[in-house]
Amino acid sequence: MNIQIRERPDGAASTSVKTAIADCDIHPARATKDELHPYLAKRWHSHLETFGVHPYQGMMEGPPYPKAQPNASRRDAYPPEGGPQGSSLSFMQKQHLDPNNVALGVLNPLNTGQGIRNQDLAGAICAAVNDWQIEKWTSKDSRLKGSVVVANEDGVSAAAEIRRRAGDSNFVQVLLLSRNVEPLGQRRYWPIYEAAQEVGLPIGVHAFGFGGNPITASGWPSYYIEEMVGHSQCQQTALASLVLEGVFERFPKLKMVMVEAGFGWAPSLAWRLDKVFARLHAEVPHLKRKPSEYIRDHIWWTTQPMEDPESRDHLFQTIEWIGWDKLLFATDYPHWDYDEPSRVLPAGVSDANRKAFYLDNAKQLYGIA
Amino acid sequence: MTSPIAGGVDCDLHPAVPHLTSLLPYLNDYWRDQVTTRGMTDLISQSYPTNSPIASRPDWRPAQGKPGSSLADMQRQALDRFGTATGICNPLYGVQMVFSEDMADAFCRALNDWLVKEWLDKDDRLRGSIVIPVQSIEKAVAEIERCAPDKRFVQVLMLVMGDMPLGKRHYWPIYAAAERLGLPIGIHAGSAYHNPPTSVGWGSYHIEDYVAQAQAFQTQLTSLIVEGVFARHPNLKMVMLESGFTWLPPFLWRLHKFWRGVRMETPWVDRAPLEIVRSNIRFSLQPVDAPPDGDTLNRLFDHMQSDELILFSTDYPHWQFDGDEVLPKGLSQDLVRKIMIDNPHATYPRLQVKETTP
């Protein structure tokens, strides 16, 4: 297979390797199938064995769109003691946290109770994953911070789980996925936003999830690449829903992070929203400001997979339209499309913007001293 | 303001069918009887509610009837006003939405015949798009072949949101027929509503549906490219109509990056997505989803890395701009000529044909 590899300017990037960074998207995995059992009531052990998780898509085993790599993860990220990539703290420290000088690592567990149809099971698994994050990860390495995962389709139980973790410094955000039963602005999800605002946690919306809807507005596509590229379209519609339903009017202190869905599309979406809003505002009188203003004030963006135009000027112009204060560096470790910290940002960025991008924005958003 | 130049090609005009009964003369006895006996009245898609502000510019809204239903209005408000030499009619009547392929076929045939008689025959500046019953590939191909001898039909029209992603092999016989007959495929905003109108489900508002058109175009472009439509049909042109285009550069950055990463999954995609877009895909001008300053827009054109992708359109009678500001601020005269004349002529081979009727 021929792969074209374009030369990229190294520039100032090489000097920043050892500067402390925040990695706002790390995926911890379970070493064994039963690793959550100590945190789950006995009833669920046999339930899972008998019925499985019963998600909002058809596959009992394996993803509907097979990944390009095992577990969508780097082949060099298998821990020496066994288990899948991302399942060993000591190997994560050795391979990623230490050499890249990660001062803050935000954990985003993906195989949780989200996207499960049985809401009692969803809530139980989410609570277990939250306990597991503390015991296996955050209590063992103070650089790591967890995300509160919640039964996303059951607002009441989700809000209770968020309030249960209030004030717990092991957690820095609440985690949702982009694809749910309904667009994220819908009122069934408002108890989640109310609780997050109340306890002062931002909400991360990570690309992925299944909610029973075809993953394009024209049905199910054929290929993994379509799902990968399509995450940014799902994220756009989810964000449009949040804005147009008035979530940020109702919860004015709520902050949200768009995780692993790109950011290059944000200016065009905001311009489109503003333009259409100018014509159709009578339909959404609950909005008191232009859509782009809600986005500018309430939304942060993780960087991986980094926008990668041929011209770095195009990248810089796009970031200026969004704001250097709104980007949060992320690697997506241990996934295959991991972004190498030293090579992500081209030369030509001021020291202040570089530091904001790699560390300061994240520390400020997540309240880390 | 950037002034339009005379002799342009308006690639997106929407003549409206006044009422389903307007099609009765073009239906056979059986379907005429079906429409009247069953009390069918109209086929209006909620993509464009008749009274929604986006369905018509306020000063283009007629005192009575649907916006876009009067030829005289279209002539005065769009064709004459912008010095248009050629206007391509894209009827958005809700014939793609019905579930029966037989009914869709009957209505599409009637709609295409209605367009010829009520519009194309009455103003020789007008050209048409063939509306097809995508519910049946055989019937869709047959309708293309039935209409194609009339060279005033210059493209085939599909909606951006249908039953399946448009790159799927299921649709390829349509693309083969279009390529063979020198007809680009126009893909227009709008949903058949056979799937939820966003990729994350049903929103609450009309404004959400409209915003989501842009995301639907993005997923369709991915599908068309990675399924290999243009590897199989290298001479096929597709035109994204009322799609917006400022999303294109960041979309291509992302598609290109993932294509480099996982191209082993679709090995027939043997050219970079940007190259495929340059050779096979075009976009109508309106709506321009950008701030009103010329500086930003010119940066966006720079990000697109081509001045051949955009085709002039008014999107008449939809409300995309006010006054005579059909062209956004800051375009160079060279780019205006390309957008209004050169690019459309390079896209639609049938615009060169002098003898149009068979």
XYZ file of C-alpha atoms in Angstrom:
727
model
C 0.000 0.000 0.000
C 1.317 3.413 -0.927
C 0.971 6.044 1.731
C 1.837 9.595 0.912
C 3.530 11.300 3.793
C 3.828 15.007 3.595
C 6.809 16.776 5.153
C 5.745 18.980 7.988
C 7.717 21.893 9.386
C 9.179 21.033 12.760
C 10.054 24.544 13.793
C 9.541 25.456 17.382
C 7.686 22.218 18.055
C 10.818 20.350 19.073
C 11.501 22.772 21.895
C 8.131 22.165 23.491
C 8.437 18.414 23.991
C 9.295 18.530 27.646
C 7.033 21.420 28.536
C 4.201 20.268 30.770
C 0.989 19.544 28.896
C -2.612 18.678 29.613
C -4.018 15.698 27.719
C -7.769 16.165 27.689
C -8.715 12.847 26.089
C -7.191 9.645 27.500
C -9.089 6.365 27.250
C -8.614 3.973 30.155
C -9.605 0.367 29.465
C -10.444 -2.628 31.608
C -7.772 -5.323 31.744
C -10.334 -8.131 31.976
C -14.004 -8.570 31.208
C -14.800 -8.909 34.899
C -12.807 -5.963 36.153
C -15.961 -4.020 37.059
C -17.488 -6.864 39.078
C -16.242 -5.621 42.464
C -18.165 -2.408 41.846
C -21.370 -4.049 40.583
C -24.135 -5.721 42.574
C -24.153 -9.545 42.193
C -27.423 -9.453 40.264
C -25.703 -7.716 37.378
C -22.893 -10.282 37.116
C -25.330 -12.992 36.036
C -27.460 -10.551 34.066
C -24.475 -9.543 31.954
C -23.449 -13.159 31.522
C -26.959 -14.129 30.364
C -28.211 -11.143 28.389
C -25.201 -8.960 27.612
C -25.490 -5.189 27.600
C -28.342 -4.938 25.034
C -27.277 -1.674 23.359
C -29.041 0.629 20.870
C -27.455 -1.211 17.934
C -27.448 -4.794 16.771
C -24.038 -6.244 17.528
C -23.549 -8.336 20.683
C -19.834 -8.696 20.004
C -17.696 -6.359 18.017
C -18.431 -2.863 16.735
C -20.950 -2.258 13.921
C -18.103 -0.609 11.994
C -14.958 -2.709 12.530
C -12.022 -0.492 13.420
C -8.794 -0.246 11.468
C -6.774 -1.641 14.393
C -7.599 -3.973 17.308
C -9.568 -1.920 19.868
C -9.003 1.126 17.611
C -5.681 1.382 19.458
C -1.965 1.622 18.808
C -0.297 -1.711 18.262
C 2.622 -0.582 20.409
C 0.352 0.204 23.348
C -0.303 -3.339 24.594
C 0.883 -3.512 28.223
C 3.685 -6.053 28.829
C 1.633 -7.736 31.566
C -1.206 -8.448 29.104
C -4.663 -6.950 28.596
C -5.799 -4.477 25.967
C -4.218 -1.126 25.203
C -4.911 1.490 27.849
C -5.598 -1.037 30.618
C -2.379 -0.666 32.621
C -1.589 2.428 34.673
C 2.098 1.621 34.949
C 2.457 1.164 31.201
C 0.433 4.319 30.494
C 2.799 6.189 32.788
C 5.849 4.717 31.114
C 4.685 5.085 27.523
C 2.748 8.337 27.686
C 2.378 10.317 30.909
C 6.062 10.453 31.913
C 7.827 10.952 28.561
C 5.285 13.529 27.390
C 5.281 15.319 30.742
C 1.509 15.147 31.107
C 0.656 17.350 34.077
C -3.090 16.813 33.737
C -4.688 13.795 32.071
C -8.464 13.685 31.674
C -9.868 10.150 31.539
C -12.775 9.518 29.190
C -13.986 5.917 29.617
C -15.936 4.824 26.548
C -17.267 1.352 27.332
C -19.653 2.356 30.069
C -23.389 2.250 30.656
C -23.996 4.818 27.936
C -26.007 3.610 24.967
C -27.510 0.691 26.921
C -31.259 0.210 26.658
C -31.873 -1.172 30.160
C -31.589 1.979 32.260
C -31.100 0.162 35.579
C -28.140 -1.673 34.088
C -26.884 1.546 32.471
C -26.913 3.356 35.800
C -25.226 0.458 37.623
C -22.418 0.194 35.090
C -21.851 3.945 35.043
C -21.598 4.117 38.846
C -19.211 1.150 38.753
C -17.035 2.794 36.104
C -16.874 5.925 38.230
C -15.752 3.942 41.313
C -13.258 2.044 39.138
C -11.763 5.292 37.804
C -10.985 6.362 41.373
C -9.639 3.059 42.596
C -7.611 2.020 39.557
C -6.484 5.384 38.181
C -7.018 8.741 39.880
C -6.166 7.642 43.436
C -2.943 6.071 42.139
C -1.705 8.970 39.985
C -2.638 12.522 40.933
C -2.049 13.743 37.377
C -5.095 11.801 36.237
C -8.638 13.093 36.655
C -11.839 11.204 35.910
C -15.055 11.950 34.052
C -18.374 11.157 35.697
C -20.170 8.826 33.314
C -23.942 8.693 33.579
C -26.935 6.744 32.264
C -27.479 9.274 29.511
C -31.039 8.319 28.585
C -32.311 8.481 32.168
C -31.931 12.098 33.238
C -33.091 11.507 36.810
C -30.608 8.738 37.565
C -27.871 10.583 35.687
C -28.428 13.735 37.745
C -28.330 11.701 40.962
C -24.992 10.176 39.977
C -23.576 13.634 39.207
C -24.715 14.981 42.585
C -23.258 11.915 44.304
C -19.830 12.924 42.925
C -20.213 16.618 43.795
C -17.054 18.055 45.317
C -15.045 14.885 44.640
C -11.716 16.122 43.289
C -11.172 12.823 41.463
C -13.530 14.128 38.780
C -13.250 17.205 36.561
C -16.173 16.761 34.168
C -19.306 14.839 33.265
C -19.028 12.743 30.108
C -21.685 12.307 27.438
C -21.431 10.928 23.928
C -22.574 12.746 20.794
C -25.033 10.155 19.493
C -27.994 9.497 21.768
C -31.650 8.573 21.400
C -32.428 12.231 20.708
C -30.327 15.296 19.861
C -28.562 16.499 22.997
C -30.533 19.722 23.352
C -33.750 17.805 24.013
C -35.350 18.246 27.411
C -34.907 14.629 28.507
C -31.226 15.518 28.991
C -31.787 18.763 30.911
C -31.601 17.161 34.389
C -28.007 16.259 33.476
C -27.219 19.864 32.582
C -28.956 21.182 35.677
C -26.931 18.898 37.950
C -23.636 19.604 36.174
C -24.163 23.337 36.468
C -25.107 22.933 40.119
C -21.967 20.989 41.049
C -19.748 23.130 38.804
C -18.553 20.444 36.381
C -18.172 21.042 32.644
C -19.759 18.462 30.341
C -17.536 16.730 27.839
C -19.347 15.503 24.728
C -17.185 12.840 23.161
C -17.749 11.691 19.588
C -19.379 8.253 19.366
C -22.268 6.361 20.932
C -25.368 4.714 19.534
C -28.858 6.014 20.117
C -30.847 3.961 17.656
C -30.764 6.528 14.848
C -28.980 5.906 11.563
C -25.651 7.702 11.873
C -26.341 9.884 8.860
C -29.549 11.733 8.008
C -29.757 9.555 4.917
C -29.358 6.183 6.591
C -26.543 3.838 7.527
C -23.268 4.240 5.612
C -20.997 1.355 4.616
C -17.540 2.060 5.986
C -15.553 2.792 9.114
C -14.108 5.905 7.478
C -17.643 7.220 7.061
C -18.311 6.755 10.753
C -14.975 8.412 11.619
C -15.463 11.429 9.371
C -19.154 11.502 10.270
C -18.456 12.117 13.940
C -17.948 15.766 13.121
C -21.352 15.962 11.429
C -23.040 14.253 14.392
C -21.268 16.674 16.701
C -22.409 19.643 14.614
C -26.055 18.638 14.790
C -25.786 17.816 18.491
C -24.279 21.254 19.135
C -26.909 22.967 16.963
C -29.565 21.224 19.039
C -27.993 22.386 22.319
C -27.910 25.971 21.090
C -31.335 26.061 19.424
C -33.187 24.361 22.268
C -31.940 27.124 24.560
C -29.821 24.966 26.882
C -27.373 27.829 27.434
C -30.188 30.285 28.181
C -31.601 27.899 30.749
C -28.193 26.940 32.220
C -26.070 30.077 31.798
C -23.095 28.759 33.765
C -22.854 25.482 31.884
C -19.598 24.805 30.044
C -19.215 22.118 27.424
C -16.253 20.512 25.729
C -16.526 19.022 22.248
C -14.195 16.034 22.431
C -12.587 14.276 19.449
C -14.872 15.654 16.781
C -12.650 18.314 15.222
C -12.987 22.060 15.561
C -12.386 23.300 12.007
C -16.099 23.122 11.266
C -17.052 25.437 14.126
C -16.807 28.786 12.270
C -18.893 27.628 9.312
C -21.546 26.115 11.597
C -21.711 29.285 13.692
C -22.037 31.482 10.594
C -24.774 29.255 9.215
C -26.639 29.258 12.521
C -26.458 33.043 12.736
C -27.603 33.502 9.174
C -30.582 31.185 9.483
C -31.416 32.562 12.927
C -31.688 36.022 11.387
C -34.531 34.659 9.238
C -36.182 32.214 11.625
C -35.757 33.642 15.129
C -39.534 33.835 15.509
C -39.555 30.056 15.816
C -37.074 30.048 18.705
C -37.960 33.145 20.785
C -36.321 31.563 23.849
C -32.951 32.508 22.331
C -31.904 35.969 23.474
C -28.579 36.111 21.655
C -27.124 35.039 18.338
C -26.243 31.320 18.194
C -22.551 32.094 17.642
C -22.435 33.974 20.951
C -23.586 30.935 22.913
C -20.953 28.864 21.154
C -18.232 31.411 21.827
C -19.078 31.633 25.534
C -19.968 28.045 26.416
C -17.969 25.705 24.190
C -14.381 24.415 24.371
C -12.791 22.070 21.844
C -10.246 19.287 22.225
C -7.694 19.237 19.436
C -7.254 15.610 18.453
C -7.546 14.586 15.640
C -5.796 17.835 14.832
C -6.994 19.798 11.829
C -4.273 19.313 9.280
C -4.556 21.644 6.268
C -1.700 21.923 3.803
C -1.213 25.556 4.746
C -0.558 26.404 8.372
C -2.042 29.843 7.701
C -5.386 28.157 7.086
C -5.074 26.450 10.449
C -4.143 29.639 12.257
C -6.982 31.617 10.639
C -9.442 28.933 11.675
C -8.175 28.975 15.254
C -8.416 32.749 15.336
C -12.080 32.518 14.304
C -12.644 30.136 17.249
C -10.289 31.664 19.835
C -6.919 30.431 21.111
C -8.467 30.404 24.580
C -10.940 27.685 23.636
C -8.706 24.829 22.487
C -7.668 21.969 24.764
C -4.817 19.749 23.677
C -5.576 16.011 23.580
C -3.792 12.907 22.318
C -6.577 10.281 22.390
C -4.095 7.805 23.930
C -4.018 4.837 23.290
C -6.127 5.062 20.141
C -4.500 4.627 16.738
C -5.119 8.170 15.590
C -3.186 9.489 18.582
C -1.698 12.967 18.144
C 1.973 13.256 19.091
C 2.308 16.307 21.386
C 5.547 17.581 19.886
C 4.248 17.521 16.310
C 0.732 18.877 16.511
C 1.188 22.617 16.444
C 3.215 24.114 13.581
C 5.816 26.784 14.123
C 4.725 30.387 14.191
C 2.551 30.377 17.306
C 3.267 32.857 20.093
C 4.523 31.451 23.388
C 1.390 32.607 25.171
C -0.928 30.917 22.657
C 1.203 27.775 22.673
C 1.017 27.549 26.458
C -2.725 28.226 26.446
C -3.202 25.500 23.838
C -1.133 22.841 25.574
C -1.881 23.512 29.224
C -3.354 26.735 30.562
C -6.807 26.549 28.942
C -7.343 23.071 30.365
C -6.143 23.980 33.846
C -8.425 26.974 33.900
C -11.480 25.156 32.575
C -11.043 22.166 34.854
C -10.043 24.235 37.878
C -6.625 22.650 38.361
C -4.103 24.823 40.190
C -21.586 45.170 -3.121
C -20.292 42.981 -5.924
C -22.281 43.520 -9.105
C -23.496 40.583 -11.179
C -22.493 40.546 -14.845
C -24.835 39.920 -17.753
C -24.987 36.494 -19.340
C -24.777 34.451 -16.152
C -26.179 31.019 -15.454
C -28.470 30.829 -12.416
C -28.078 27.208 -11.302
C -30.810 27.065 -8.668
C -34.297 28.374 -9.402
C -37.390 26.864 -7.813
C -40.599 26.938 -9.826
C -43.457 25.870 -7.575
C -46.269 23.513 -8.494
C -49.343 25.517 -7.421
C -51.341 22.471 -6.321
C -51.456 18.747 -6.960
C -54.374 19.386 -9.306
C -51.937 21.362 -11.488
C -50.432 18.001 -12.415
C -53.750 16.350 -13.348
C -53.345 17.126 -17.081
C -50.030 15.271 -16.996
C -51.281 12.146 -15.209
C -52.902 9.153 -16.896
C -56.507 8.215 -16.215
C -55.636 5.856 -13.396
C -53.572 8.355 -11.432
C -55.922 11.235 -12.187
C -58.657 9.100 -10.699
C -56.483 8.168 -7.703
C -55.758 11.807 -6.904
C -59.368 12.887 -7.115
C -61.005 9.809 -5.577
C -58.645 9.627 -2.650
C -58.829 13.358 -1.991
C -55.117 14.038 -2.366
C -54.515 17.763 -2.270
C -50.854 18.694 -2.248
C -47.302 17.452 -1.623
C -45.554 20.092 0.456
C -42.360 19.091 2.203
C -41.731 20.425 5.673
C -38.198 21.158 4.482
C -39.773 24.349 3.064
C -43.054 25.264 4.772
C -44.796 27.610 2.372
C -45.059 30.474 4.849
C -41.624 30.082 6.431
C -39.398 33.139 5.988
C -36.744 31.046 4.240
C -39.258 29.775 1.651
C -39.502 33.227 0.087
C -37.814 36.588 0.275
C -40.413 38.986 1.696
C -40.451 41.177 -1.422
C -40.707 38.094 -3.646
C -43.699 36.626 -1.813
C -46.805 36.824 -4.027
C -50.088 38.219 -2.731
C -51.622 34.825 -3.345
C -50.361 31.334 -3.938
C -46.993 29.713 -3.451
C -43.755 31.669 -3.853
C -42.173 30.721 -7.163
C -45.431 29.678 -8.801
C -45.547 32.556 -11.305
C -43.291 32.641 -14.353
C -43.804 36.392 -14.724
C -42.596 36.935 -11.162
C -39.537 34.758 -11.707
C -38.727 36.639 -14.900
C -39.027 40.032 -13.270
C -37.511 39.217 -9.860
C -34.689 36.890 -10.863
C -33.972 36.405 -14.561
C -34.281 40.010 -15.763
C -33.050 41.563 -12.558
C -29.703 39.764 -12.548
C -29.206 39.717 -16.328
C -29.420 35.933 -16.385
C -28.872 34.232 -19.740
C -29.757 30.750 -18.531
C -31.656 29.568 -15.461
C -31.839 25.983 -14.262
C -35.175 25.010 -12.715
C -35.057 22.625 -9.759
C -38.611 21.800 -8.682
C -38.812 20.860 -5.003
C -42.306 19.407 -5.055
C -42.616 16.583 -2.494
C -42.734 13.729 -4.977
C -39.635 12.055 -3.534
C -41.330 11.770 -0.155
C -44.116 9.355 -1.031
C -43.498 5.737 -0.104
C -45.011 3.988 -3.112
C -42.670 3.728 -6.069
C -45.614 3.565 -8.463
C -47.093 6.790 -7.135
C -43.670 8.467 -7.083
C -43.086 7.428 -10.675
C -46.416 8.815 -11.852
C -45.903 12.105 -10.050
C -42.296 12.500 -11.255
C -43.325 11.958 -14.873
C -46.122 14.472 -14.466
C -43.826 16.970 -12.754
C -41.215 16.745 -15.503
C -43.840 17.131 -18.233
C -45.411 20.044 -16.328
C -41.995 21.748 -16.134
C -41.555 21.487 -19.908
C -45.007 22.824 -20.764
C -45.478 25.474 -18.088
C -41.923 26.815 -17.862
C -39.344 25.656 -20.411
C -41.688 26.152 -23.379
C -42.505 29.670 -22.200
C -39.057 31.174 -21.683
C -36.107 30.009 -23.738
C -33.664 31.040 -21.007
C -34.936 28.243 -18.790
C -33.499 24.761 -18.451
C -34.733 21.906 -16.279
C -33.687 19.126 -13.948
C -35.184 15.674 -14.239
C -36.882 14.730 -10.978
C -36.663 10.969 -10.468
C -38.534 8.370 -8.419
C -35.571 7.172 -6.362
C -37.911 4.686 -4.698
C -37.191 2.451 -7.717
C -33.857 2.406 -9.507
C -35.391 0.903 -12.654
C -38.091 3.548 -12.801
C -35.587 6.314 -12.037
C -33.349 5.239 -14.917
C -36.353 4.913 -17.221
C -37.459 8.457 -16.362
C -33.978 9.827 -17.054
C -33.980 8.082 -20.428
C -37.490 9.293 -21.207
C -36.639 12.944 -20.548
C -33.061 13.054 -21.809
C -33.793 13.492 -25.546
C -35.073 16.985 -24.676
C -31.752 18.734 -24.329
C -33.336 21.436 -22.199
C -33.051 18.954 -19.370
C -29.516 19.585 -18.193
C -29.265 17.544 -14.991
C -30.876 14.883 -12.804
C -32.172 16.038 -9.424
C -31.994 14.139 -6.118
C -32.507 15.147 -2.491
C -29.631 15.190 -0.052
C -31.530 13.109 2.507
C -33.171 9.949 1.245
C -33.377 6.312 2.207
C -29.695 5.463 1.940
C -26.376 7.257 1.596
C -26.025 8.333 -2.027
C -22.714 6.600 -2.639
C -24.274 3.156 -2.137
C -23.930 0.852 -5.133
C -27.731 0.556 -5.211
C -27.856 4.000 -6.860
C -25.107 3.456 -9.409
C -27.363 2.654 -12.383
C -28.722 6.195 -12.011
C -25.202 7.576 -12.147
C -24.306 5.416 -15.137
C -27.314 6.716 -17.066
C -26.544 10.316 -16.130
C -22.900 10.031 -17.137
C -23.806 8.365 -20.432
C -26.319 11.096 -21.290
C -24.149 14.068 -20.299
C -26.281 14.968 -17.278
C -24.732 16.049 -13.982
C -26.483 14.873 -10.836
C -27.816 17.814 -8.838
C -28.198 17.046 -5.155
C -30.493 19.545 -3.505
C -31.150 20.395 0.123
C -34.213 18.679 1.535
C -35.170 15.394 3.073
C -37.557 12.668 2.024
C -38.012 12.309 5.799
C -37.609 8.565 5.475
C -34.869 8.912 8.107
C -34.661 11.387 10.986
C -33.511 14.707 9.503
C -30.300 14.810 11.530
C -27.690 12.145 12.189
C -28.554 12.261 15.893
C -32.327 12.043 15.607
C -35.359 14.297 15.351
C -34.898 17.883 16.502
C -37.726 20.143 17.625
C -37.546 22.950 15.126
C -37.693 23.853 11.442
C -34.521 25.929 11.949
C -32.712 22.782 13.112
C -33.755 20.878 10.011
C -32.481 23.687 7.831
C -29.146 24.049 9.603
C -28.700 20.264 9.378
C -28.812 20.326 5.583
C -25.135 21.282 5.603
C -24.181 18.261 7.711
C -26.226 16.004 5.433
C -24.268 17.266 2.420
C -21.037 16.515 4.262
C -21.962 12.895 4.973
C -23.162 12.444 1.393
C -19.905 13.769 0.018
C -18.032 11.264 2.171
C -20.290 8.471 0.944
C -19.969 9.418 -2.737
C -16.190 9.626 -2.513
C -15.395 6.554 -0.422
C -17.870 4.229 -2.146
C -15.956 4.896 -5.352
C -18.655 6.562 -7.470
C -16.076 8.726 -9.247
C -13.579 5.910 -9.739
C -16.322 4.093 -11.636
C -17.796 7.192 -13.289
C -14.877 9.577 -13.774
C -16.840 11.877 -16.095
C -19.822 12.236 -13.793
C -20.308 15.686 -12.298
C -22.327 16.250 -9.167
C -23.596 19.636 -8.057
C -24.430 20.310 -4.409
C -27.384 22.699 -4.500
C -28.257 25.013 -1.616
C -25.656 23.141 0.393
C -23.536 25.985 1.705
C -19.850 25.675 0.896
C -17.874 27.307 3.702
C -17.812 23.933 5.483
C -15.893 22.365 2.606
C -12.244 23.092 3.552
C -12.324 21.759 7.135
C -14.437 18.828 5.924
C -11.768 17.941 3.377
C -8.929 18.323 5.902
C -10.631 15.719 8.040
C -11.614 13.371 5.212
C -8.112 13.577 3.772
C -6.528 12.779 7.121
C -8.691 9.710 7.733
C -8.348 8.574 4.114
C -4.578 8.577 4.610
C -5.070 6.564 7.800
C -7.582 3.918 6.728
C -7.535 3.907 2.936
C -6.883 0.173 2.980
C -10.602 -0.134 3.717
C -11.589 1.470 0.400
C -8.625 0.788 -1.906
C -10.536 1.922 -4.993
C -10.303 5.500 -3.764
C -7.054 6.091 -5.623
C -7.027 9.880 -5.591
C -7.035 12.298 -2.672
C -10.542 13.519 -1.741
C -9.642 17.109 -2.628
C -8.655 16.030 -6.145
C -11.928 14.158 -6.550
C -13.859 17.217 -5.423
C -11.946 19.415 -7.860
C -12.669 17.178 -10.813
C -16.202 15.987 -10.063
C -18.038 18.112 -7.461
C -19.466 21.624 -7.689
C -21.462 23.804 -5.290
C -24.129 26.419 -5.826
C -23.299 29.881 -4.514
C -26.294 30.466 -2.236
C -26.477 30.281 0.724
C -23.173 31.922 1.627
C -22.654 30.900 5.250
C -20.038 33.501 6.133
C -19.805 36.906 7.778
C -20.672 39.791 5.443
C -17.119 41.162 5.175
C -15.175 40.500 1.989
C -11.968 39.766 3.830
C -13.260 36.659 5.587
C -14.913 35.400 2.425
C -11.722 35.750 0.423
C -9.863 33.795 3.084
C -12.473 31.084 2.760
C -12.006 30.978 -1.014
C -8.288 30.710 -0.355
C -8.959 27.737 1.963
C -10.926 26.089 -0.847
C -7.816 26.172 -3.034
C -9.837 26.448 -6.231
C -11.887 29.082 -8.031
C -13.719 26.493 -10.140
C -15.985 24.950 -7.524
C -18.753 27.531 -7.148
C -21.676 28.017 -9.539
C -23.855 31.123 -9.482
C -27.303 30.713 -7.928
C -30.027 32.928 -6.536
C -31.959 30.080 -4.909
C -35.043 32.000 -6.057
C -37.491 32.467 -4.358
C -35.814 31.307 -1.134
C -34.565 34.106 1.116
C -30.786 33.963 1.059
C -29.902 37.625 0.399
C -31.527 41.042 0.227
C -31.740 43.624 -2.544
C -29.330 42.972 -5.378
C -26.646 41.451 -3.154
C -26.764 38.093 -4.845
C -22.963 38.073 -4.921
C -21.174 38.420 -1.591
C -18.898 41.368 -0.957
C -15.261 41.306 -1.976
C -15.250 38.958 -4.997
C -12.837 39.925 -7.759
C -14.248 40.516 -11.259
C -12.321 37.476 -12.447
C -13.980 35.293 -9.832
C -17.389 36.756 -10.640
C -16.987 35.761 -14.293
C -15.901 32.263 -13.316
C -18.784 31.799 -10.884
C -21.455 33.258 -13.150
C -20.371 31.995 -16.555
C -17.277 29.818 -16.900
C -17.868 27.352 -14.063
C -21.514 26.575 -14.921
C -20.654 26.086 -18.599
C -17.816 23.749 -17.662
C -20.187 21.774 -15.439
C -23.278 21.425 -17.631
C -22.316 20.162 -21.103
C -25.879 20.600 -22.339
C -25.682 24.367 -21.907
C -23.557 24.359 -25.091
C -26.266 22.658 -27.120
C -27.961 25.031 -29.577
C -30.771 22.800 -30.849
C -32.404 21.826 -27.613
C -35.635 20.082 -28.562
C -35.556 16.615 -30.120
